[in-house]
mmCIF file of C-alpha atoms in Angstrom:
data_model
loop_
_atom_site.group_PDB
_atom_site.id
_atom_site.type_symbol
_atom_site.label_atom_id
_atom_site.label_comp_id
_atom_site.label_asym_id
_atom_site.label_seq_id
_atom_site.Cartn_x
_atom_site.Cartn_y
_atom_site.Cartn_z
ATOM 1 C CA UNK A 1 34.050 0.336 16.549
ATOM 2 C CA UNK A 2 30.522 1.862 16.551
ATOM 3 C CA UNK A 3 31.077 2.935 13.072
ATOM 4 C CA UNK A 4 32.370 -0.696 11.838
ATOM 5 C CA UNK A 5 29.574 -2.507 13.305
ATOM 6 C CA UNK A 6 27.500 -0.251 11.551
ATOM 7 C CA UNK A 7 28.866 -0.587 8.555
ATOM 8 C CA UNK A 8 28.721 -4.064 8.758
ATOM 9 C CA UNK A 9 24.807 -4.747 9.713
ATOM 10 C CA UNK A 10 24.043 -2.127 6.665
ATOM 11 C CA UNK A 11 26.256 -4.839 4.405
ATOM 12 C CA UNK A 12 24.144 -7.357 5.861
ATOM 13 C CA UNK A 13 20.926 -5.465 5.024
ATOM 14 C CA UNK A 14 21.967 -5.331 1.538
ATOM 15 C CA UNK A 15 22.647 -9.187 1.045
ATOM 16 C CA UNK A 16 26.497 -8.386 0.454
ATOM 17 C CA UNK A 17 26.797 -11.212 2.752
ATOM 18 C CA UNK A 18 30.900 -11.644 2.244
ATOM 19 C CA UNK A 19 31.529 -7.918 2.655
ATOM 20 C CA UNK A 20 29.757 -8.537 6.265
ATOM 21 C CA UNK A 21 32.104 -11.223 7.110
ATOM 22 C CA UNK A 22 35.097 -9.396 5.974
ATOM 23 C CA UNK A 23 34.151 -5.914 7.757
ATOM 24 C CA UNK A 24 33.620 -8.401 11.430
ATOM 25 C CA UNK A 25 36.541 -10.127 10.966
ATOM 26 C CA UNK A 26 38.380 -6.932 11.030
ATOM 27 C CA UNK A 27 36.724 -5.772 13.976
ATOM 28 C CA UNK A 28 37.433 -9.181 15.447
ATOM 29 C CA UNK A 29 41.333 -8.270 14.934
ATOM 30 C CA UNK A 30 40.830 -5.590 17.981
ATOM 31 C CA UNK A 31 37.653 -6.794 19.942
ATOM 32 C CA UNK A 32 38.221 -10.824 19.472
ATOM 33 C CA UNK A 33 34.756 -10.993 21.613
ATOM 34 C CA UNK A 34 32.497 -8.213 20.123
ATOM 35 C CA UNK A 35 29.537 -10.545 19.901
ATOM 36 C CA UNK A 36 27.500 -8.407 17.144
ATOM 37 C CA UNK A 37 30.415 -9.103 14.718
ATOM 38 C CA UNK A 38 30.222 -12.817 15.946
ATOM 39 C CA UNK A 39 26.291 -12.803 15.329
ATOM 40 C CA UNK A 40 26.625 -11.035 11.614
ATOM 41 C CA UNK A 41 29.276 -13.196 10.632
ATOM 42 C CA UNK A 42 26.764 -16.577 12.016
ATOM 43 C CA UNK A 43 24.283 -15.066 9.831
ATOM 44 C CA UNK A 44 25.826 -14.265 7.261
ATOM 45 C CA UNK A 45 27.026 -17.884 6.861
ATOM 46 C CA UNK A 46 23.637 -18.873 7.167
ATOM 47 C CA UNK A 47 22.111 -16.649 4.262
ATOM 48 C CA UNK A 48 24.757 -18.332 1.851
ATOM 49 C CA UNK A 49 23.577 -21.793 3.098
ATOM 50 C CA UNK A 50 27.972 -22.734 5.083
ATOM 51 C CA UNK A 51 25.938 -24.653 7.752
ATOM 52 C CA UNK A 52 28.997 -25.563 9.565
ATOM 53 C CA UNK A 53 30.583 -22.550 9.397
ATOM 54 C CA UNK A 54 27.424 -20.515 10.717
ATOM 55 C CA UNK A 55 27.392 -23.100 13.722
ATOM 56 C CA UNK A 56 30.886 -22.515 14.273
ATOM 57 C CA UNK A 57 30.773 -18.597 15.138
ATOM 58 C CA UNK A 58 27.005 -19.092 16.606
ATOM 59 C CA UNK A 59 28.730 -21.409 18.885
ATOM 60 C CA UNK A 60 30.957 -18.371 20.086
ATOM 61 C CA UNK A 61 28.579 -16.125 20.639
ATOM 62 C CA UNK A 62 27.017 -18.508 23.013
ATOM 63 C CA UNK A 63 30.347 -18.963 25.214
ATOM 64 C CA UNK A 64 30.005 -15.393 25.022
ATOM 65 C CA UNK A 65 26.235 -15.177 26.156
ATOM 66 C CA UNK A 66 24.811 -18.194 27.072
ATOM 67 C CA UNK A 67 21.342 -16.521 27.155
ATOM 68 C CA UNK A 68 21.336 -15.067 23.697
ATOM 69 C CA UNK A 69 17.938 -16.183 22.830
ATOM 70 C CA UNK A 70 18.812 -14.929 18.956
ATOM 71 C CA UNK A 71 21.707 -17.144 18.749
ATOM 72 C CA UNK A 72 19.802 -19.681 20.166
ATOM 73 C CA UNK A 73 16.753 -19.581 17.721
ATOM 74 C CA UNK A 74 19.398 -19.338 14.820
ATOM 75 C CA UNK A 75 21.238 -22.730 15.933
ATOM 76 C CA UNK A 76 18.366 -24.124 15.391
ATOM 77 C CA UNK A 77 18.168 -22.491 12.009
ATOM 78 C CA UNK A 78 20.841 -24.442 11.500
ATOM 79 C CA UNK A 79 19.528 -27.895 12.475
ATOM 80 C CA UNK A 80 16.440 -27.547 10.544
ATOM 81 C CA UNK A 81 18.499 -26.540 7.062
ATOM 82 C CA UNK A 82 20.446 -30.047 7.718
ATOM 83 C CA UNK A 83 16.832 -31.342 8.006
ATOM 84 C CA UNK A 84 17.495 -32.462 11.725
ATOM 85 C CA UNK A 85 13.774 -31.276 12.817
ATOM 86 C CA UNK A 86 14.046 -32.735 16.782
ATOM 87 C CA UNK A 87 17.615 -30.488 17.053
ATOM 88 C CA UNK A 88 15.575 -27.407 15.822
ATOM 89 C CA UNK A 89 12.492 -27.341 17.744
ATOM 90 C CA UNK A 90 14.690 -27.828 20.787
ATOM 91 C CA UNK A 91 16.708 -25.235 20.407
ATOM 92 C CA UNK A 92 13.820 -22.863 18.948
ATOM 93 C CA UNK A 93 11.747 -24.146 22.689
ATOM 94 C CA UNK A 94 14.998 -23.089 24.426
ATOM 95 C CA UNK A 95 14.919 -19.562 22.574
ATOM 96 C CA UNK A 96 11.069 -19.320 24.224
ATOM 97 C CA UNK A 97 12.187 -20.301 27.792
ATOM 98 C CA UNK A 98 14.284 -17.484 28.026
ATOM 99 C CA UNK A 99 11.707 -14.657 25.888
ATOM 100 C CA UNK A 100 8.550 -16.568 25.522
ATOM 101 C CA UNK A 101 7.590 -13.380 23.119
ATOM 102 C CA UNK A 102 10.362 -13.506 20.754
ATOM 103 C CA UNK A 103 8.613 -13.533 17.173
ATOM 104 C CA UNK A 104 11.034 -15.418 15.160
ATOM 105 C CA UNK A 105 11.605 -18.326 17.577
ATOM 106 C CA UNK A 106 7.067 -18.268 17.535
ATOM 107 C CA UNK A 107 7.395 -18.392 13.899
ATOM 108 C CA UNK A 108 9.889 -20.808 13.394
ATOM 109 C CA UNK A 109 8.503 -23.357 15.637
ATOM 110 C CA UNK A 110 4.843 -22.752 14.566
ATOM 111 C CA UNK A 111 6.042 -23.359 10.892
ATOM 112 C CA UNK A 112 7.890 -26.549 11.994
ATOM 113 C CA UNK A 113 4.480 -27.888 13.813
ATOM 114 C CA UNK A 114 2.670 -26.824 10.630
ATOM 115 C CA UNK A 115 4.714 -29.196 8.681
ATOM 116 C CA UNK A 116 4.661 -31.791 10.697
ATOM 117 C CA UNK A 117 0.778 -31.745 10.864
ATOM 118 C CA UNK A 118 0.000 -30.311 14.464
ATOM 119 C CA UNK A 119 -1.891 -27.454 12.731
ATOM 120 C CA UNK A 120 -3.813 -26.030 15.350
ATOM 121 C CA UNK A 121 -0.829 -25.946 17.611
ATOM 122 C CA UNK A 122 0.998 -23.948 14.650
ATOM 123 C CA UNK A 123 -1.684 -21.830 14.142
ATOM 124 C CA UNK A 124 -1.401 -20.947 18.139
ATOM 125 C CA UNK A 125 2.107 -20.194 17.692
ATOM 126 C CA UNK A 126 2.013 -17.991 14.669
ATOM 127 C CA UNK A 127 -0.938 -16.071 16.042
ATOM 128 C CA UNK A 128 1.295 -15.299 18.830
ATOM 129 C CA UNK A 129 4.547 -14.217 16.490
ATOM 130 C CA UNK A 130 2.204 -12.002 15.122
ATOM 131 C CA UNK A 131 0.760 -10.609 18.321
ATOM 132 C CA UNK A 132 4.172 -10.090 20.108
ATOM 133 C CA UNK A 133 5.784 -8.387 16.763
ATOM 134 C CA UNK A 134 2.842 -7.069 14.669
ATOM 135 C CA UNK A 135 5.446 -5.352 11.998
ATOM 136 C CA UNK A 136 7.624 -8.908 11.174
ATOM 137 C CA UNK A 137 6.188 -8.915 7.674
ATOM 138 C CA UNK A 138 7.244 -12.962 7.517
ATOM 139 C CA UNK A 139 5.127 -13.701 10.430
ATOM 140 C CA UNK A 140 1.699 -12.766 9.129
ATOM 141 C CA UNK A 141 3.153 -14.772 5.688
ATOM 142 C CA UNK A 142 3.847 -17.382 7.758
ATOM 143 C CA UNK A 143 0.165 -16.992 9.936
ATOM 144 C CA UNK A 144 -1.318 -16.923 6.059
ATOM 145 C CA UNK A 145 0.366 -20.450 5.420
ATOM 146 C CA UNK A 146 -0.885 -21.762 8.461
ATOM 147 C CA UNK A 147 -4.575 -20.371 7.836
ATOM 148 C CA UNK A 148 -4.688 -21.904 4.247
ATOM 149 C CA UNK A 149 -3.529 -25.279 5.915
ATOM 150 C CA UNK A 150 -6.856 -25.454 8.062
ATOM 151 C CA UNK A 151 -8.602 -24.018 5.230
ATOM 152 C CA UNK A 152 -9.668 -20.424 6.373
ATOM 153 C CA UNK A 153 -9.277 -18.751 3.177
ATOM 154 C CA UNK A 154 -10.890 -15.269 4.382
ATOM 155 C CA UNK A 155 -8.212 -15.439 7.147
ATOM 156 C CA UNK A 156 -5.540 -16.553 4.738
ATOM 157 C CA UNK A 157 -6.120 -13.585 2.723
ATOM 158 C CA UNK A 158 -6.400 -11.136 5.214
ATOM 159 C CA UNK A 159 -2.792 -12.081 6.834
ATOM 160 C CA UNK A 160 -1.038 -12.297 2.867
ATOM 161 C CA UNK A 161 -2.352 -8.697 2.959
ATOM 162 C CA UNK A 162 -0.657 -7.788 5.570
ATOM 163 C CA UNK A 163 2.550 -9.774 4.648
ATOM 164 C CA UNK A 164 2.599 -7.443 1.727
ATOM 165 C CA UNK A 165 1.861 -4.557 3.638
ATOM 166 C CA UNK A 166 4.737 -4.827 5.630
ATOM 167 C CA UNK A 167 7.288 -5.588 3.022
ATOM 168 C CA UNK A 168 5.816 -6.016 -0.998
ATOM 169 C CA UNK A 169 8.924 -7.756 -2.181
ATOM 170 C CA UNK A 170 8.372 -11.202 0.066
ATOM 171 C CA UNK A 171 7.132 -13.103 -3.905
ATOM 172 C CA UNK A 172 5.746 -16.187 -0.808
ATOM 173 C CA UNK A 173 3.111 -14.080 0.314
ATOM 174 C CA UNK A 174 2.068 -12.646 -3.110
ATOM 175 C CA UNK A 175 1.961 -16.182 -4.510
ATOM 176 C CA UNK A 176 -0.168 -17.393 -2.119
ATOM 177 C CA UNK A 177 -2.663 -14.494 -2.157
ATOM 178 C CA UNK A 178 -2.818 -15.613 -5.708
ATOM 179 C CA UNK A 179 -3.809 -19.071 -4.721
ATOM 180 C CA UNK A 180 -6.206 -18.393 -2.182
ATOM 181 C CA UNK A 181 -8.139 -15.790 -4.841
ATOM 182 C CA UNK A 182 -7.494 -18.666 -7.304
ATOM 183 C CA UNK A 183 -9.076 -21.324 -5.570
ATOM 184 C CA UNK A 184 -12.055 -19.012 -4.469
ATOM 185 C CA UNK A 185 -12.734 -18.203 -8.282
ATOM 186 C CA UNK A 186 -11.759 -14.679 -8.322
ATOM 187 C CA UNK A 187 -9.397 -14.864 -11.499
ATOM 188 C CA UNK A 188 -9.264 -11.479 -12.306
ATOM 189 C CA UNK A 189 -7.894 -10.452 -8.724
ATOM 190 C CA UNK A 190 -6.177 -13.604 -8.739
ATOM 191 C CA UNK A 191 -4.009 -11.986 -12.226
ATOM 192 C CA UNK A 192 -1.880 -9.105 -10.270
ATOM 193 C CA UNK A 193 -0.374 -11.021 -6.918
ATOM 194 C CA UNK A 194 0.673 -14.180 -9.625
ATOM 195 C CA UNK A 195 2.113 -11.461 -12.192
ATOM 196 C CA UNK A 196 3.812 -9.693 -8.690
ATOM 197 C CA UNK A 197 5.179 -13.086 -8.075
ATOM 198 C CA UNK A 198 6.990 -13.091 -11.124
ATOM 199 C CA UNK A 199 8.306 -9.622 -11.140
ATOM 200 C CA UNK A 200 10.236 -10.913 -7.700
ATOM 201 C CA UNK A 201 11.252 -13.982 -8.614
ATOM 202 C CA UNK A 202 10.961 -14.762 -12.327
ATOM 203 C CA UNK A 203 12.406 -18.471 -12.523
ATOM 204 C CA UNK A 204 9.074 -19.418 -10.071
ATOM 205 C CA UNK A 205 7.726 -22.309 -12.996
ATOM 206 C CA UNK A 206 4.779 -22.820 -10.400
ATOM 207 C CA UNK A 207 3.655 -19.418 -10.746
ATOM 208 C CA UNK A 208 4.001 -19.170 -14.809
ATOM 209 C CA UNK A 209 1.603 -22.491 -14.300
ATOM 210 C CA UNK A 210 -1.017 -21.058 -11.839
ATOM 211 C CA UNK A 211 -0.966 -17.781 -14.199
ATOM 212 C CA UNK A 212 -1.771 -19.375 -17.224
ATOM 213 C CA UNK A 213 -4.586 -21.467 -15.629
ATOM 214 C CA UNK A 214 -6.005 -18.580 -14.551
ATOM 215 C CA UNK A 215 -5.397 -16.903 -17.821
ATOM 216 C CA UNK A 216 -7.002 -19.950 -19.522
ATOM 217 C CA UNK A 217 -9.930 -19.750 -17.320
ATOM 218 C CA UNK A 218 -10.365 -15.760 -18.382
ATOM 219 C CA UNK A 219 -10.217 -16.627 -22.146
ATOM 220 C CA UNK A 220 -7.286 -14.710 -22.593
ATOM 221 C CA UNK A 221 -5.565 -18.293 -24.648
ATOM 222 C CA UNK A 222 -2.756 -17.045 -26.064
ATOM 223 C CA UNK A 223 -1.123 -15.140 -22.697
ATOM 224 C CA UNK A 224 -2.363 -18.188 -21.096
ATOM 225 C CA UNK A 225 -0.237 -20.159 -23.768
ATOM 226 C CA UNK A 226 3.191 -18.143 -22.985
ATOM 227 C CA UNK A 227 2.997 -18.073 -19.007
ATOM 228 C CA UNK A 228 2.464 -22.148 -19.537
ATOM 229 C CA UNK A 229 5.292 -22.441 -22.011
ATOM 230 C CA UNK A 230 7.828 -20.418 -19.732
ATOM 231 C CA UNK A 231 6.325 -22.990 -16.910
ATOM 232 C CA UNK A 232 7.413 -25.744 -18.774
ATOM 233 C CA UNK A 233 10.843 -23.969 -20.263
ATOM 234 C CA UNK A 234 11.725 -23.793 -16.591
ATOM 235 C CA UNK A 235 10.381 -27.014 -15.629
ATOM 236 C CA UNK A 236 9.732 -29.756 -18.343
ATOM 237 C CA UNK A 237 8.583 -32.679 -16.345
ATOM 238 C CA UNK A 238 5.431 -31.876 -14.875
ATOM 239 C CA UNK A 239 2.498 -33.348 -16.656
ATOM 240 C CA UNK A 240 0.014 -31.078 -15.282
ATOM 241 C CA UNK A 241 2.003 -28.232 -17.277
ATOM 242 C CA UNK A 242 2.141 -30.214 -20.831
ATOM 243 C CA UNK A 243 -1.956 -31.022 -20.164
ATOM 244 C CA UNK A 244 -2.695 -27.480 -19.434
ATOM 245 C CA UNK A 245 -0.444 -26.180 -22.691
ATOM 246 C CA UNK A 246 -2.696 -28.751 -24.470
ATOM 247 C CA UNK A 247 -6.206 -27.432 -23.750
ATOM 248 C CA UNK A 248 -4.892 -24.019 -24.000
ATOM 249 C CA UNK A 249 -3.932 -24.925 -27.764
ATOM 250 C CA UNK A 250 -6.977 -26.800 -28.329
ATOM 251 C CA UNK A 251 -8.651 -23.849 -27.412
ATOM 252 C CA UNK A 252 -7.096 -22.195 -29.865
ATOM 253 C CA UNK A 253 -7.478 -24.764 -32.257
ATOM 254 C CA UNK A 254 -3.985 -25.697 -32.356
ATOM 255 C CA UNK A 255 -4.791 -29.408 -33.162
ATOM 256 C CA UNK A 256 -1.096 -30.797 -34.055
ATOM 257 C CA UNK A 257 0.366 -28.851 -31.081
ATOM 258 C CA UNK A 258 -2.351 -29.525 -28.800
ATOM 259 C CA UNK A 259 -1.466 -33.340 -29.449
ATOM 260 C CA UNK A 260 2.444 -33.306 -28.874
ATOM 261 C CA UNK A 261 1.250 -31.594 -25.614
ATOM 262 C CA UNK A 262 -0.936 -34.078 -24.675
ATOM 263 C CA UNK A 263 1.025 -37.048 -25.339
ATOM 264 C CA UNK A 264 3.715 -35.357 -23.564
ATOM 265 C CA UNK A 265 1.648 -35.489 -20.332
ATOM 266 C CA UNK A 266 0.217 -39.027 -20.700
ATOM 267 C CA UNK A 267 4.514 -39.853 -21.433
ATOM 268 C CA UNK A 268 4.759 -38.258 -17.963
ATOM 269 C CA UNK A 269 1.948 -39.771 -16.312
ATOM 270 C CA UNK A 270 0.108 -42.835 -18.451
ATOM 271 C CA UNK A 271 -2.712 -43.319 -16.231
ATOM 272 C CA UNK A 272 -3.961 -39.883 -16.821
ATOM 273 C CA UNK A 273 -7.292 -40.686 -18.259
ATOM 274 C CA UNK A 274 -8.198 -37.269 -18.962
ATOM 275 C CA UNK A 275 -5.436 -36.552 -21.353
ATOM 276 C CA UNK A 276 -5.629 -39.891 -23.458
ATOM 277 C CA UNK A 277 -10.445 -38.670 -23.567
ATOM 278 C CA UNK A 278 -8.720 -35.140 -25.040
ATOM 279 C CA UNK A 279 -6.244 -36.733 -27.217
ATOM 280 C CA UNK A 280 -8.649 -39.095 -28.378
ATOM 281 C CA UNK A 281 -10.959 -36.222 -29.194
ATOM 282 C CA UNK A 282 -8.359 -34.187 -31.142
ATOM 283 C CA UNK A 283 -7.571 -37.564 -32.891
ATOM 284 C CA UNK A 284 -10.907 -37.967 -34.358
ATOM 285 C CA UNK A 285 -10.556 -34.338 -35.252
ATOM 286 C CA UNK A 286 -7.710 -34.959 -37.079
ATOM 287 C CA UNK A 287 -9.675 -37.832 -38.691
ATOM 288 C CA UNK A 288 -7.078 -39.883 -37.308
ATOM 289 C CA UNK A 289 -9.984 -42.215 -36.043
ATOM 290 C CA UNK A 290 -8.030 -45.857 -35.346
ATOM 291 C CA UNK A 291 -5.829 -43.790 -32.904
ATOM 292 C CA UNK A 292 -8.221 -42.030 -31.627
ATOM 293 C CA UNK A 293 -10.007 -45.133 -30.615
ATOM 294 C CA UNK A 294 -7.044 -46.489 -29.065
ATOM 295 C CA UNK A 295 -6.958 -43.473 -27.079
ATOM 296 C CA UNK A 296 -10.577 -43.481 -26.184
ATOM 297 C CA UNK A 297 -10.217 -47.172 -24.754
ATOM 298 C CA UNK A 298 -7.433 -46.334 -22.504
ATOM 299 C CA UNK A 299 -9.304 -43.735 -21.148
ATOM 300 C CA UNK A 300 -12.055 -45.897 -20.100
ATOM 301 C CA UNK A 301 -9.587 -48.856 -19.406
ATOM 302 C CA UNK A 302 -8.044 -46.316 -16.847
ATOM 303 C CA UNK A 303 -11.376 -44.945 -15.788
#
């Protein structure tokens, strides 16, 4: 039995999520109440997103073990991926009663206040994850979300750190160190958490963006240009992408490009007065000077 349990949370440890419900459910054919099989197989439903069926076995465990804080906190897992937010703090405040110290109940909760804008409460809560389980690597990324919230980028930083000491393959915490360097002007230390980001999750478009703004902002135009491209190949309808592929290729003199990126972006948002000034200006550099004043006025007529 030992052995098969074992087996089972190592499965579970390497995402094969359906070998971990196979390997319980035998064990389940001689122990029908062996809750650790009951509580992989819950969680395993949960990592491949069968709501119902997690709640199902979660409920068991509970008949089970009433108590089971665990079980408890991931019910309301449960509720808050159906987006039933009152159901999940409940149930995450019912994991507390019985271990007011239990780290991913803290978390959970003080993410769920942070969203819901009681930020200094949140912050309260995932100061305390952090405190009663300083090695939970998603706590301190969760304590770095929090921090950036109330704008404490110093404090931010300092918890992404340790997010990504604890475990460097979490792409959330890398991104956001990115960010925070980002929006503090440090672009060149701002270059390797954004590339990390990628590495671990390449199909992030928001991260090909932020890299190739900060890539623009270093002068290095044409890496700038691909990270912004792959931005948009993964996600074509943001016009902040098309304006930002625009200056990058004006930058590079790119004039007929620069302009089917620009009027790309004002397609995508029309009131965006600063892209119908640059397309005006790239217009009159085209000597394409009654458009160009047609741009120019909208511009002003918008701002």
């Amino acid at each position: 039995m030992e052995a098969n349990i074992e087996i089972a949370q190592l499965l579970f440890k390497q995402n094969k999520y359906q070998e971990t419900i196979d390997t319980c459910n035998q064990i389940l054919t001689t122990d029908n109440n062996s809750i650790e099989a009951i509580k992989l197989i819950a969680k395993s439903f949960l990592a491949i997103r069968k709501i119902d069926d997690a709640r199902l076995f979660l409920n068991k465990a509970l008949k089970i073990n009433p108590d089971d804080y665990e079980v408890i906190k991931d019910l309301g897992n449960t509720y808050q991926a159906f987006g039933d937010i009152n159901n999940a703090k409940k149930h995450y405040q019912k994991a507390l009663t019985i271990n007011s110290n239990y780290a991913p109940a803290l978390t959970n909760l003080g993410l769920l206040e942070l969203n819901t804008g009681n930020k200094k409460e949140a912050l309260s809560l995932l100061i305390k994850a952090t405190e009663s389980d300083p090695l939970l690597a998603p706590t301190w990324g969760n304590l770095a979300n929090g921090y950036y919230q109330l704008k404490k980028p110093a404090e931010a930083a300092e918890a992404c750190r340790k997010s990504i000491e604890l475990n460097p393959n979490l792409f959330n915490s890398h991104f956001l160190l990115g960010n925070i360097l980002l929006g503090q002007k440090k672009l060149q230390e701002a270059v390797e958490p954004l590339r990390k980001t990628i590495e671990l999750k390449p199909d992030f478009f928001q991260a090909h963006l932020n890299l190739g703004a900060v890539l623009k902002d270093l002068g290095q135009l044409q890496e700038a240009e691909i990270s912004t491209r792959k931005s948009i190949e993964l996600n074509p309808n943001l016009f902040n992408s098309h304006f930002l592929l625009g200056t990058i290729l004006l930058g590079q003199k790119k004039l007929q490009e620069a302009e089917l990126s620009y009027r790309k972006a004002i397609e995508l948002k029309p009131d965006f007065a600063e892209a119908h000034s640059n397309l005006g200006n790239i217009l009159s550099d085209l000597n394409k000077l009654q458009d160009a004043e047609l741009s120019y006025r909208k511009a002003i007529e918008l701002k």
